[in-house]
mmCIF file of C-alpha atoms and ligand atoms in Angstrom:
data_model
loop_
_atom_site.group_PDB
_atom_site.id
_atom_site.type_symbol
_atom_site.label_atom_id
_atom_site.label_comp_id
_atom_site.label_asym_id
_atom_site.label_seq_id
_atom_site.Cartn_x
_atom_site.Cartn_y
_atom_site.Cartn_z
ATOM 1 C CA MET A 1453 0.111 -0.025 -0.015
ATOM 2 C CA SER A 1454 1.286 3.619 -0.950
ATOM 3 C CA ALA A 1455 1.799 5.943 1.732
ATOM 4 C CA ILE A 1456 -0.208 8.535 -0.032
ATOM 5 C CA SER A 1457 -2.403 8.258 -3.124
ATOM 6 C CA VAL A 1458 -4.072 10.953 -4.843
ATOM 7 C CA THR A 1459 -6.880 10.057 -7.425
ATOM 8 C CA HIS A 1460 -8.246 12.257 -10.013
ATOM 9 C CA LEU A 1461 -8.109 15.150 -7.630
ATOM 10 C CA GLY A 1462 -9.285 18.439 -8.495
ATOM 11 C CA LYS A 1463 -10.175 21.621 -6.756
ATOM 12 C CA SER A 1464 -12.065 24.844 -8.276
ATOM 13 C CA PHE A 1465 -11.969 28.117 -6.238
ATOM 14 C CA GLY A 1466 -14.887 29.992 -7.948
ATOM 15 C CA GLY A 1467 -13.567 30.086 -11.502
ATOM 16 C CA VAL A 1468 -9.902 29.304 -10.568
ATOM 17 C CA ARG A 1469 -9.083 25.758 -11.383
ATOM 18 C CA ALA A 1470 -6.343 25.093 -8.638
ATOM 19 C CA VAL A 1471 -5.815 21.416 -9.140
ATOM 20 C CA ASP A 1472 -7.045 19.413 -12.128
ATOM 21 C CA ASP A 1473 -7.351 15.676 -12.372
ATOM 22 C CA LEU A 1474 -4.248 15.047 -10.423
ATOM 23 C CA SER A 1475 -3.149 11.419 -9.697
ATOM 24 C CA PHE A 1476 -0.039 10.088 -8.150
ATOM 25 C CA THR A 1477 1.202 7.939 -5.370
ATOM 26 C CA VAL A 1478 4.037 8.494 -2.874
ATOM 27 C CA GLU A 1479 5.657 5.051 -1.852
ATOM 28 C CA ARG A 1480 6.802 4.192 1.629
ATOM 29 C CA GLY A 1481 10.483 4.736 2.505
ATOM 30 C CA THR A 1482 10.749 7.294 -0.205
ATOM 31 C CA LEU A 1483 11.697 11.147 -0.249
ATOM 32 C CA THR A 1484 9.479 12.849 -2.927
ATOM 33 C CA ALA A 1485 10.057 16.289 -4.145
ATOM 34 C CA PHE A 1486 6.646 18.201 -5.072
ATOM 35 C CA ILE A 1487 7.604 20.844 -7.184
ATOM 36 C CA GLY A 1488 6.255 23.532 -9.869
ATOM 37 C CA PRO A 1489 5.749 27.013 -10.370
ATOM 38 C CA ASN A 1490 3.886 29.362 -7.990
ATOM 39 C CA GLY A 1491 0.341 29.216 -8.190
ATOM 40 C CA ALA A 1492 0.696 25.521 -9.585
ATOM 41 C CA GLY A 1493 -1.542 23.838 -6.859
ATOM 42 C CA LYS A 1494 0.866 22.364 -4.570
ATOM 43 C CA THR A 1495 -0.259 23.814 -1.289
ATOM 44 C CA THR A 1496 -3.718 22.971 -2.233
ATOM 45 C CA THR A 1497 -3.086 19.708 -2.936
ATOM 46 C CA LEU A 1498 -1.185 19.132 0.299
ATOM 47 C CA ARG A 1499 -4.020 20.484 2.104
ATOM 48 C CA MET A 1500 -6.331 18.277 0.483
ATOM 49 C CA ILE A 1501 -4.405 15.293 1.353
ATOM 50 C CA LEU A 1502 -4.437 16.546 5.055
ATOM 51 C CA GLY A 1503 -8.243 17.011 4.838
ATOM 52 C CA LEU A 1504 -8.023 20.852 5.277
ATOM 53 C CA VAL A 1505 -9.506 21.465 1.860
ATOM 54 C CA THR A 1506 -12.494 19.717 0.561
ATOM 55 C CA PRO A 1507 -11.687 18.235 -2.939
ATOM 56 C CA THR A 1508 -14.198 19.448 -5.716
ATOM 57 C CA GLU A 1509 -13.650 16.011 -7.502
ATOM 58 C CA GLY A 1510 -11.452 13.032 -6.697
ATOM 59 C CA GLY A 1511 -9.871 12.108 -3.334
ATOM 60 C CA ALA A 1512 -6.765 11.498 -1.302
ATOM 61 C CA ALA A 1513 -5.669 8.646 0.752
ATOM 62 C CA ILE A 1514 -3.056 8.803 3.392
ATOM 63 C CA GLY A 1515 -1.856 5.178 4.940
ATOM 64 C CA GLY A 1516 -4.749 3.501 2.786
ATOM 65 C CA GLY A 1517 -7.684 5.762 3.800
ATOM 66 C CA PRO A 1518 -8.907 9.391 3.919
ATOM 67 C CA TYR A 1519 -7.100 11.612 6.622
ATOM 68 C CA ARG A 1520 -10.336 11.896 8.684
ATOM 69 C CA ASP A 1521 -10.534 8.029 9.090
ATOM 70 C CA LEU A 1522 -7.031 7.572 10.664
ATOM 71 C CA GLU A 1523 -7.105 6.110 13.839
ATOM 72 C CA ARG A 1524 -3.875 7.691 15.101
ATOM 73 C CA PRO A 1525 -3.448 10.725 13.060
ATOM 74 C CA VAL A 1526 -0.468 12.538 14.624
ATOM 75 C CA SER A 1527 1.452 9.039 14.674
ATOM 76 C CA THR A 1528 0.613 8.455 10.949
ATOM 77 C CA VAL A 1529 1.324 12.135 9.347
ATOM 78 C CA GLY A 1530 3.110 14.900 10.556
ATOM 79 C CA ALA A 1531 2.550 18.189 8.318
ATOM 80 C CA VAL A 1532 4.290 21.773 8.175
ATOM 81 C CA LEU A 1533 2.147 24.013 6.143
ATOM 82 C CA GLU A 1534 2.906 27.739 4.904
ATOM 83 C CA ALA A 1535 2.748 30.371 7.385
ATOM 84 C CA THR A 1536 2.567 28.554 10.538
ATOM 85 C CA ALA A 1537 1.357 30.785 13.245
ATOM 86 C CA PHE A 1538 2.569 30.443 16.905
ATOM 87 C CA HIS A 1539 1.491 32.292 19.987
ATOM 88 C CA PRO A 1540 4.456 35.113 20.311
ATOM 89 C CA GLY A 1541 4.226 35.086 23.879
ATOM 90 C CA LEU A 1542 4.907 31.558 24.601
ATOM 91 C CA SER A 1543 8.328 29.517 24.616
ATOM 92 C CA ALA A 1544 8.997 26.893 22.281
ATOM 93 C CA ARG A 1545 8.732 24.437 24.990
ATOM 94 C CA THR A 1546 5.315 25.482 26.232
ATOM 95 C CA HIS A 1547 4.011 25.599 22.586
ATOM 96 C CA LEU A 1548 5.192 22.050 22.184
ATOM 97 C CA GLU A 1549 3.749 21.023 25.470
ATOM 98 C CA ALA A 1550 0.409 22.211 24.805
ATOM 99 C CA LEU A 1551 0.333 20.513 21.605
ATOM 100 C CA ARG A 1552 1.496 17.033 23.246
ATOM 101 C CA LEU A 1553 -1.291 17.489 25.979
ATOM 102 C CA ALA A 1554 -3.744 17.910 23.206
ATOM 103 C CA ALA A 1555 -2.496 15.035 21.348
ATOM 104 C CA GLY A 1556 -2.234 12.866 24.452
ATOM 105 C CA LEU A 1557 1.540 11.989 23.767
ATOM 106 C CA GLU A 1558 4.011 10.836 26.433
ATOM 107 C CA PRO A 1559 5.642 13.649 28.526
ATOM 108 C CA GLY A 1560 9.361 12.830 26.996
ATOM 109 C CA ARG A 1561 8.197 13.695 23.559
ATOM 110 C CA VAL A 1562 8.803 17.665 23.862
ATOM 111 C CA GLU A 1563 12.549 17.356 24.780
ATOM 112 C CA HIS A 1564 13.015 14.642 22.099
ATOM 113 C CA VAL A 1565 11.502 16.704 19.390
ATOM 114 C CA LEU A 1566 13.559 19.752 20.734
ATOM 115 C CA GLU A 1567 16.578 17.947 20.461
ATOM 116 C CA GLN A 1568 15.755 16.491 17.041
ATOM 117 C CA VAL A 1569 15.667 20.128 15.490
ATOM 118 C CA ASP A 1570 18.335 21.390 17.604
ATOM 119 C CA LEU A 1571 16.370 23.912 19.273
ATOM 120 C CA THR A 1572 16.961 22.832 22.798
ATOM 121 C CA ALA A 1573 19.159 25.710 23.697
ATOM 122 C CA SER A 1574 16.393 28.282 22.604
ATOM 123 C CA ALA A 1575 13.300 26.219 24.018
ATOM 124 C CA GLY A 1576 12.953 28.588 26.945
ATOM 125 C CA ARG A 1577 12.519 31.850 24.795
ATOM 126 C CA LYS A 1578 9.489 33.503 23.623
ATOM 127 C CA VAL A 1579 8.546 32.326 20.062
ATOM 128 C CA GLY A 1580 7.786 35.928 19.169
ATOM 129 C CA GLY A 1581 11.469 36.782 19.372
ATOM 130 C CA PHE A 1582 12.299 33.715 16.865
ATOM 131 C CA SER A 1583 13.905 34.248 13.454
ATOM 132 C CA LEU A 1584 12.403 32.828 10.463
ATOM 133 C CA GLY A 1585 14.788 29.776 10.564
ATOM 134 C CA MET A 1586 13.850 29.106 14.416
ATOM 135 C CA ARG A 1587 10.390 28.978 13.481
ATOM 136 C CA GLN A 1588 10.709 26.651 10.599
ATOM 137 C CA ARG A 1589 12.600 24.402 13.230
ATOM 138 C CA LEU A 1590 9.935 24.918 15.661
ATOM 139 C CA ALA A 1591 7.055 23.964 13.035
ATOM 140 C CA LEU A 1592 9.214 20.962 12.199
ATOM 141 C CA ALA A 1593 9.311 19.808 15.910
ATOM 142 C CA SER A 1594 5.405 20.115 16.094
ATOM 143 C CA ALA A 1595 5.088 17.759 13.101
ATOM 144 C CA LEU A 1596 7.466 15.412 14.874
ATOM 145 C CA LEU A 1597 5.791 15.291 17.934
ATOM 146 C CA GLY A 1598 3.763 12.029 17.114
ATOM 147 C CA ASP A 1599 6.750 10.337 15.796
ATOM 148 C CA PRO A 1600 4.942 9.964 12.469
ATOM 149 C CA GLU A 1601 5.500 7.676 9.602
ATOM 150 C CA ILE A 1602 4.818 10.302 6.965
ATOM 151 C CA LEU A 1603 6.041 13.649 6.890
ATOM 152 C CA ILE A 1604 4.407 16.455 4.519
ATOM 153 C CA LEU A 1605 6.174 19.761 4.263
ATOM 154 C CA ASP A 1606 5.448 22.635 2.396
ATOM 155 C CA GLU A 1607 8.619 24.784 1.662
ATOM 156 C CA PRO A 1608 10.346 23.954 4.803
ATOM 157 C CA ALA A 1609 13.602 25.460 3.463
ATOM 158 C CA ASN A 1610 11.956 28.727 3.292
ATOM 159 C CA GLY A 1611 14.107 31.083 5.448
ATOM 160 C CA LEU A 1612 16.846 28.557 6.430
ATOM 161 C CA ASP A 1613 20.485 29.815 6.188
ATOM 162 C CA PRO A 1614 23.037 27.568 4.226
ATOM 163 C CA GLU A 1615 23.925 25.531 7.572
ATOM 164 C CA GLY A 1616 20.210 25.217 8.123
ATOM 165 C CA MET A 1617 19.432 24.055 4.681
ATOM 166 C CA ARG A 1618 22.396 21.618 5.083
ATOM 167 C CA TRP A 1619 21.082 20.316 8.359
ATOM 168 C CA LEU A 1620 17.625 19.999 6.834
ATOM 169 C CA ARG A 1621 19.064 17.845 4.059
ATOM 170 C CA GLY A 1622 20.824 15.472 6.501
ATOM 171 C CA PHE A 1623 17.504 15.223 8.763
ATOM 172 C CA LEU A 1624 15.195 14.405 5.819
ATOM 173 C CA ARG A 1625 17.909 11.778 4.430
ATOM 174 C CA ALA A 1626 18.244 9.979 7.867
ATOM 175 C CA TYR A 1627 14.354 10.175 8.013
ATOM 176 C CA THR A 1628 13.681 8.134 4.972
ATOM 177 C CA HIS A 1629 16.329 5.843 5.646
ATOM 178 C CA GLN A 1630 14.479 4.678 8.651
ATOM 179 C CA GLY A 1631 11.771 3.585 6.396
ATOM 180 C CA ARG A 1632 9.783 6.458 6.736
ATOM 181 C CA THR A 1633 8.196 8.635 4.004
ATOM 182 C CA VAL A 1634 8.774 12.491 2.998
ATOM 183 C CA LEU A 1635 6.721 14.561 0.615
ATOM 184 C CA VAL A 1636 8.180 17.777 0.423
ATOM 185 C CA SER A 1637 7.316 20.820 -1.679
ATOM 186 C CA THR A 1638 10.080 23.256 -2.594
ATOM 187 C CA HIS A 1639 11.126 25.753 -5.070
ATOM 188 C CA VAL A 1640 15.044 25.228 -4.062
ATOM 189 C CA LEU A 1641 15.742 22.547 -6.906
ATOM 190 C CA ALA A 1642 19.428 22.341 -6.227
ATOM 191 C CA GLU A 1643 19.135 21.337 -2.602
ATOM 192 C CA ILE A 1644 16.148 18.896 -3.131
ATOM 193 C CA GLN A 1645 18.149 17.220 -5.985
ATOM 194 C CA GLN A 1646 20.652 15.942 -3.562
ATOM 195 C CA ILE A 1647 18.252 13.804 -1.493
ATOM 196 C CA ALA A 1648 14.808 13.182 -3.318
ATOM 197 C CA ASP A 1649 14.560 9.924 -4.938
ATOM 198 C CA HIS A 1650 11.211 10.910 -6.535
ATOM 199 C CA ALA A 1651 9.818 13.930 -8.016
ATOM 200 C CA ILE A 1652 6.092 15.158 -8.989
ATOM 201 C CA VAL A 1653 5.939 17.961 -10.863
ATOM 202 C CA LEU A 1654 2.864 20.254 -11.367
ATOM 203 C CA ARG A 1655 2.050 22.824 -13.870
ATOM 204 C CA ALA A 1656 -1.364 24.646 -13.792
ATOM 205 C CA GLY A 1657 -2.871 22.271 -11.544
ATOM 206 C CA ARG A 1658 -1.954 19.405 -13.617
ATOM 207 C CA LEU A 1659 0.696 16.737 -13.518
ATOM 208 C CA ALA A 1660 3.566 17.664 -15.704
ATOM 209 C CA TRP A 1661 5.984 15.031 -15.102
ATOM 210 C CA GLN A 1662 6.629 12.249 -12.263
ATOM 211 C CA GLY A 1663 9.247 9.452 -11.797
ATOM 212 C CA PRO A 1664 12.539 8.456 -10.178
ATOM 213 C CA LEU A 1665 15.327 10.638 -9.769
ATOM 214 C CA SER A 1666 18.798 9.519 -10.454
ATOM 215 C CA PRO A 1667 22.507 11.227 -9.630
ATOM 216 C CA GLU A 1668 22.482 12.034 -13.246
ATOM 217 C CA THR A 1669 18.934 13.707 -13.644
ATOM 218 C CA ASP A 1670 19.361 17.556 -13.951
ATOM 219 C CA LEU A 1671 16.330 18.484 -11.913
ATOM 220 C CA GLU A 1672 16.325 22.217 -13.206
ATOM 221 C CA GLU A 1673 16.622 21.283 -16.590
ATOM 222 C CA LEU A 1674 13.866 19.016 -16.288
ATOM 223 C CA TYR A 1675 11.641 21.366 -14.598
ATOM 224 C CA MET A 1676 12.218 24.099 -17.185
ATOM 225 C CA GLU A 1677 11.429 21.645 -19.993
ATOM 226 C CA VAL A 1678 8.159 20.180 -18.541
ATOM 227 C CA THR A 1679 7.023 23.430 -17.114
ATOM 228 C CA ALA A 1680 7.542 25.504 -20.080
HETATM 229 N N1 ATP B 3043 -8.456 29.607 -0.614
HETATM 230 C C1 ATP B 3043 -8.521 30.152 -1.779
HETATM 231 N N2 ATP B 3043 -9.307 30.826 -2.515
HETATM 232 C C2 ATP B 3043 -9.090 31.233 -3.870
HETATM 233 N N3 ATP B 3043 -8.137 30.777 -4.511
HETATM 234 C C3 ATP B 3043 -7.353 30.023 -4.060
HETATM 235 C C4 ATP B 3043 -7.223 29.617 -2.690
HETATM 236 N N4 ATP B 3043 -6.213 28.810 -2.315
HETATM 237 C C5 ATP B 3043 -5.490 28.787 -3.515
HETATM 238 N N5 ATP B 3043 -6.159 29.434 -4.591
HETATM 239 C C6 ATP B 3043 -5.529 29.437 -5.944
HETATM 240 O O1 ATP B 3043 -5.394 28.358 -6.379
HETATM 241 C C7 ATP B 3043 -3.905 28.197 -7.358
HETATM 242 C C8 ATP B 3043 -2.949 27.112 -6.590
HETATM 243 O O2 ATP B 3043 -2.554 27.808 -5.274
HETATM 244 P P1 ATP B 3043 -1.588 27.048 -4.404
HETATM 245 O O3 ATP B 3043 -1.555 27.793 -3.088
HETATM 246 O O4 ATP B 3043 -2.052 25.776 -4.389
HETATM 247 O O5 ATP B 3043 -0.206 27.195 -5.501
HETATM 248 P P2 ATP B 3043 1.253 26.675 -5.025
HETATM 249 O O6 ATP B 3043 1.820 25.725 -6.136
HETATM 250 O O7 ATP B 3043 1.398 26.063 -3.771
HETATM 251 O O8 ATP B 3043 2.342 27.920 -5.227
HETATM 252 P P3 ATP B 3043 3.315 28.572 -4.453
HETATM 253 O O9 ATP B 3043 4.619 27.914 -5.018
HETATM 254 O O10 ATP B 3043 3.276 30.054 -4.638
HETATM 255 O O11 ATP B 3043 3.164 28.348 -2.932
HETATM 256 C C9 ATP B 3043 -3.701 29.524 -7.261
HETATM 257 O O12 ATP B 3043 -4.213 30.314 -8.543
HETATM 258 C C10 ATP B 3043 -4.342 30.333 -6.146
HETATM 259 O O13 ATP B 3043 -4.575 31.557 -6.326
HETATM 260 MG MG1 MG B 3044 2.321 26.891 -1.968
#
């Protein structure tokens, strides 16, 4: 069974066709790059997979069924979508602790995910004073709380400095080496090319290309060709 499957998925917002007859699967243990120009429909697709947007046509399954039917959603899939909002007055640790309690997870999880994203030293500081990169790490820590099998990330490299990008690459690679699955949208093709083993390319809401990536693939060239 695929980790994620999307079948004839479509979404219209009024007259805007955001996603159009889109089908693909993401296999377990793979790192799949989800790419395409601004407005191609990536975020809308990820939101439909996560049950946050209702499709106009078709459907999406995660771990074999729709998101809303998952028995243990936080342990199945963790997600970081665009523009995650945090309460500015809370510390990173307090923020994670609130999420942990709401999800009924063990107490040790907060310190564990803080360490996973290398945020332990700043965990007591108010999130309002966090840099963009620190917010990205905190959002990732939130997604990791339930120790999920599948990670869905919408432009996680946004705002990361070169060291942060390298760190994220290593993190995601290690994550899939444990047999877990990552679906990640990004515009930083040179970065994702180093770690992704599959790519799904959208163009104007439709599938432009999907397939495996090899070290010889020039992702930028492929992207330019199929989105032209
Ligand atoms: N809530 C909404 N209401 C109206 N239109 C929307 C809504 N959400 C998305 N759209 C439209 O759907 C299309 C796809 O948007 P989407 O955010 O999915 O693209 P994207 O591939 O994530 O782009 P980007 O790379 O800029 O993040 C765009 O034309 C966008 O304006
Ligand atoms: Mg987007």
